[in-house]
Amino acid sequence: MKHVLFKKNSLFSTRFVGGLLLSLAFHSGSVCAQNEPRYNRIASLESSNEMKSYQKDLRSGASFAEKHQRLLLNEGLPQLFIDGNRLDRAGVRQRLEKIFFDSIADSTAYKKATDSAVTQLSALARSEQISINGSINAVLFLGELKDKQGRLLTTATQPLSEIISDDSVTPAVRIAALAGLGKRIQELGTSSGENKQVEAATIVPTLNKILSL
């Protein structure tokens, strides 16, 4: 396997990608409505009885039921693109991970929750019903999701690679996915064993496509 070096001034530079994403987000316009959630700010969702019930259930070891999935998909993930949260998008991503995933005690429930999130976030990356800014935030969240052991979520790697390789996806959104892939490349340096081989096998084809552009 070829070793790919990422120099300070390369495309994968965190400073470069972060600056470019900030610029693109600034010029991306307002968020368009797509099934607007009932809670128009993350703080309202956090303090709601629904959210408290969700956390109580899942802390007790309950399975990830349909009602939990509805709250995550219909009220949680839309917080990434609604207008009420536009001034603190990074903070919203951190708060969503904390309130929806940190409280899940059961490993099977955790996997079901993150699988649901990955599927929905991948769809938001390609959605024409929300702004580019909203899609960027959705993909950044996809790239930041972690598994129950605190490692970057393996099941998000393939969707990120597909977004990067998809010429029909807006370039700004593909760059956001590239940031998530870059985090995984950094993490590979500290991982070992089977997980490292699986992740590398997913990432390398995408890198080859990027390098051929």
Tab-separated table of C-alpha atoms in Angstrom:
chain	number	residue	atom	x	y	z
A	1	MET	CA	0.000	0.000	0.000
A	2	LYS	CA	1.312	3.428	-0.870
A	3	HIS	CA	1.908	5.884	1.942
A	4	VAL	CA	0.229	9.222	1.342
A	5	LEU	CA	1.980	12.169	2.950
A	6	PHE	CA	-0.004	15.229	3.973
A	7	LYS	CA	2.234	18.248	4.153
A	8	LYS	CA	1.475	21.385	6.052
A	9	ASN	CA	0.269	23.229	2.967
A	10	SER	CA	-1.519	20.296	1.327
A	11	LEU	CA	-5.204	20.043	0.487
A	12	PHE	CA	-5.715	18.122	3.718
A	13	SER	CA	-4.328	20.924	5.887
A	14	THR	CA	-6.842	21.475	8.681
A	15	ARG	CA	-6.324	25.229	8.497
A	16	PHE	CA	-6.877	25.275	4.736
A	17	VAL	CA	-10.023	23.155	4.844
A	18	GLY	CA	-11.428	25.034	7.834
A	19	GLY	CA	-10.863	28.421	6.240
A	20	LEU	CA	-12.393	27.341	2.962
A	21	LEU	CA	-15.461	25.906	4.678
A	22	LEU	CA	-15.927	29.113	6.657
A	23	SER	CA	-15.745	31.170	3.488
A	24	LEU	CA	-18.200	28.923	1.661
A	25	ALA	CA	-20.615	28.956	4.577
A	26	PHE	CA	-20.523	32.754	4.757
A	27	HIS	CA	-21.548	33.052	1.117
A	28	SER	CA	-24.088	30.253	1.090
A	29	GLY	CA	-27.303	32.144	1.858
A	30	SER	CA	-30.105	31.370	4.268
A	31	VAL	CA	-31.367	27.963	5.256
A	32	CYS	CA	-34.327	26.631	3.291
A	33	ALA	CA	-37.136	24.772	5.001
A	34	GLN	CA	-37.180	20.961	4.967
A	35	ASN	CA	-39.679	19.503	7.419
A	36	GLU	CA	-39.029	22.281	9.918
A	37	PRO	CA	-38.789	20.803	13.421
A	38	ARG	CA	-41.103	21.841	16.243
A	39	TYR	CA	-38.110	23.027	18.271
A	40	ASN	CA	-36.610	26.032	16.516
A	41	ARG	CA	-33.451	26.145	18.634
A	42	ILE	CA	-31.202	23.486	20.112
A	43	ALA	CA	-31.783	24.852	23.634
A	44	SER	CA	-35.540	24.284	23.281
A	45	LEU	CA	-34.948	20.680	22.254
A	46	GLU	CA	-32.468	20.063	25.086
A	47	SER	CA	-34.935	21.232	27.739
A	48	SER	CA	-37.989	19.484	26.284
A	49	ASN	CA	-39.837	16.662	28.039
A	50	GLU	CA	-39.338	14.528	24.917
A	51	MET	CA	-35.577	14.847	25.179
A	52	LYS	CA	-35.602	14.069	28.892
A	53	SER	CA	-37.723	10.973	28.252
A	54	TYR	CA	-35.351	9.873	25.445
A	55	GLN	CA	-32.332	10.138	27.719
A	56	LYS	CA	-34.058	8.423	30.646
A	57	ASP	CA	-35.061	5.482	28.448
A	58	LEU	CA	-31.677	4.959	26.859
A	59	ARG	CA	-29.632	5.485	30.019
A	60	SER	CA	-31.611	2.619	31.547
A	61	GLY	CA	-30.481	0.269	28.769
A	62	ALA	CA	-33.641	0.397	26.664
A	63	SER	CA	-33.507	-0.458	22.968
A	64	PHE	CA	-33.515	2.313	20.369
A	65	ALA	CA	-37.230	2.298	19.558
A	66	GLU	CA	-39.192	4.004	16.794
A	67	LYS	CA	-40.092	6.942	19.052
A	68	HIS	CA	-36.396	7.544	19.753
A	69	GLN	CA	-35.580	7.387	16.065
A	70	ARG	CA	-38.343	9.889	15.266
A	71	LEU	CA	-36.950	12.361	17.783
A	72	LEU	CA	-33.428	11.991	16.404
A	73	LEU	CA	-34.393	12.296	12.734
A	74	ASN	CA	-37.302	14.747	12.908
A	75	GLU	CA	-36.170	17.052	15.705
A	76	GLY	CA	-32.482	16.387	16.348
A	77	LEU	CA	-30.707	16.359	13.003
A	78	PRO	CA	-32.760	19.272	11.572
A	79	GLN	CA	-31.083	21.436	14.237
A	80	LEU	CA	-28.052	21.312	11.936
A	81	PHE	CA	-29.714	23.427	9.275
A	82	ILE	CA	-32.491	25.514	10.822
A	83	ASP	CA	-32.091	29.277	10.944
A	84	GLY	CA	-32.349	29.525	14.732
A	85	ASN	CA	-28.968	27.806	15.188
A	86	ARG	CA	-27.050	29.510	12.382
A	87	LEU	CA	-24.722	31.449	14.705
A	88	ASP	CA	-23.326	28.396	16.509
A	89	ARG	CA	-23.226	25.496	14.088
A	90	ALA	CA	-20.140	23.846	15.617
A	91	GLY	CA	-21.673	24.089	19.083
A	92	VAL	CA	-24.903	22.541	17.836
A	93	ARG	CA	-23.012	19.524	16.487
A	94	GLN	CA	-21.326	18.978	19.850
A	95	ARG	CA	-24.585	19.340	21.744
A	96	LEU	CA	-26.430	16.938	19.434
A	97	GLU	CA	-23.820	14.249	19.964
A	98	LYS	CA	-24.012	14.746	23.718
A	99	ILE	CA	-27.802	14.664	24.095
A	100	PHE	CA	-28.570	11.938	21.568
A	101	PHE	CA	-25.647	9.513	21.804
A	102	ASP	CA	-23.783	9.964	25.094
A	103	SER	CA	-26.843	8.808	27.032
A	104	ILE	CA	-27.159	5.445	25.233
A	105	ALA	CA	-26.071	2.591	27.506
A	106	ASP	CA	-26.765	-0.412	25.268
A	107	SER	CA	-24.289	-1.136	22.439
A	108	THR	CA	-26.966	-2.436	20.062
A	109	ALA	CA	-29.098	0.654	20.670
A	110	TYR	CA	-26.049	2.848	20.075
A	111	LYS	CA	-25.351	1.186	16.741
A	112	LYS	CA	-28.967	1.523	15.636
A	113	ALA	CA	-28.965	5.214	16.562
A	114	THR	CA	-25.727	5.987	14.749
A	115	ASP	CA	-26.754	3.928	11.712
A	116	SER	CA	-29.954	5.984	11.492
A	117	ALA	CA	-27.969	9.204	11.794
A	118	VAL	CA	-25.457	8.177	9.114
A	119	THR	CA	-28.225	7.381	6.630
A	120	GLN	CA	-30.041	10.662	7.255
A	121	LEU	CA	-26.891	12.800	7.226
A	122	SER	CA	-25.827	11.256	3.918
A	123	ALA	CA	-29.223	12.226	2.493
A	124	LEU	CA	-28.921	15.776	3.842
A	125	ALA	CA	-25.581	16.093	2.061
A	126	ARG	CA	-27.422	15.714	-1.241
A	127	SER	CA	-30.670	17.451	-0.309
A	128	GLU	CA	-31.869	20.345	-2.447
A	129	GLN	CA	-34.401	21.309	0.228
A	130	ILE	CA	-31.840	22.843	2.581
A	131	SER	CA	-29.084	25.375	1.981
A	132	ILE	CA	-25.496	24.506	1.113
A	133	ASN	CA	-24.630	25.715	4.594
A	134	GLY	CA	-27.012	23.163	6.105
A	135	SER	CA	-25.586	20.350	3.985
A	136	ILE	CA	-22.053	21.341	4.972
A	137	ASN	CA	-22.992	21.183	8.650
A	138	ALA	CA	-24.661	17.794	8.193
A	139	VAL	CA	-21.546	16.364	6.541
A	140	LEU	CA	-19.252	17.846	9.184
A	141	PHE	CA	-21.386	16.112	11.823
A	142	LEU	CA	-21.207	12.877	9.841
A	143	GLY	CA	-17.417	13.147	9.908
A	144	GLU	CA	-17.345	13.813	13.655
A	145	LEU	CA	-19.624	11.011	14.880
A	146	LYS	CA	-17.903	8.574	17.230
A	147	ASP	CA	-18.511	4.991	18.227
A	148	LYS	CA	-19.146	3.871	21.793
A	149	GLN	CA	-15.393	3.584	22.449
A	150	GLY	CA	-14.786	7.195	21.398
A	151	ARG	CA	-13.226	6.451	17.999
A	152	LEU	CA	-14.456	8.012	14.784
A	153	LEU	CA	-17.410	6.035	13.507
A	154	THR	CA	-16.247	3.399	11.001
A	155	THR	CA	-19.658	3.162	9.348
A	156	ALA	CA	-19.431	6.844	8.361
A	157	THR	CA	-16.225	6.379	6.353
A	158	GLN	CA	-17.823	4.849	3.262
A	159	PRO	CA	-20.598	7.491	3.034
A	160	LEU	CA	-17.980	10.243	3.363
A	161	SER	CA	-15.942	8.655	0.572
A	162	GLU	CA	-19.032	8.415	-1.626
A	163	ILE	CA	-19.853	12.086	-1.072
A	164	ILE	CA	-16.311	13.118	-1.985
A	165	SER	CA	-16.392	11.006	-5.148
A	166	ASP	CA	-19.875	12.135	-6.228
A	167	ASP	CA	-19.548	14.782	-8.934
A	168	SER	CA	-23.217	15.716	-8.530
A	169	VAL	CA	-22.653	16.913	-4.954
A	170	THR	CA	-21.909	20.605	-4.433
A	171	PRO	CA	-18.115	21.163	-4.166
A	172	ALA	CA	-18.437	22.862	-0.770
A	173	VAL	CA	-20.164	19.790	0.636
A	174	ARG	CA	-17.541	17.476	-0.846
A	175	ILE	CA	-14.844	19.544	0.867
A	176	ALA	CA	-16.688	19.109	4.183
A	177	ALA	CA	-16.615	15.343	3.607
A	178	LEU	CA	-12.913	15.627	2.813
A	179	ALA	CA	-12.368	17.159	6.252
A	180	GLY	CA	-14.020	14.103	7.820
A	181	LEU	CA	-11.879	11.767	5.771
A	182	GLY	CA	-8.781	13.712	6.815
A	183	LYS	CA	-9.636	13.108	10.486
A	184	ARG	CA	-9.778	9.387	9.760
A	185	ILE	CA	-6.385	9.437	8.084
A	186	GLN	CA	-4.940	11.074	11.195
A	187	GLU	CA	-6.615	8.488	13.431
A	188	LEU	CA	-5.195	5.630	11.343
A	189	GLY	CA	-1.762	6.622	12.583
A	190	THR	CA	-2.715	5.693	16.136
A	191	SER	CA	-4.894	2.646	15.432
A	192	SER	CA	-3.845	-0.951	14.877
A	193	GLY	CA	-5.016	-4.379	13.784
A	194	GLU	CA	-8.077	-5.239	11.747
A	195	ASN	CA	-9.802	-1.864	12.129
A	196	LYS	CA	-6.830	-0.125	10.559
A	197	GLN	CA	-6.893	-2.401	7.516
A	198	VAL	CA	-10.647	-2.015	7.049
A	199	GLU	CA	-10.503	1.774	7.273
A	200	ALA	CA	-7.525	1.983	4.926
A	201	ALA	CA	-9.273	-0.220	2.362
A	202	THR	CA	-12.208	2.202	2.368
A	203	ILE	CA	-10.142	5.390	2.227
A	204	VAL	CA	-7.436	4.555	-0.327
A	205	PRO	CA	-9.691	4.349	-3.446
A	206	THR	CA	-11.067	7.802	-2.656
A	207	LEU	CA	-7.574	9.210	-2.179
A	208	ASN	CA	-6.517	7.752	-5.516
A	209	LYS	CA	-9.424	9.502	-7.215
A	210	ILE	CA	-8.573	12.810	-5.532
A	211	LEU	CA	-4.908	12.543	-6.497
A	212	SER	CA	-5.846	11.845	-10.115
A	213	LEU	CA	-7.847	15.072	-10.456
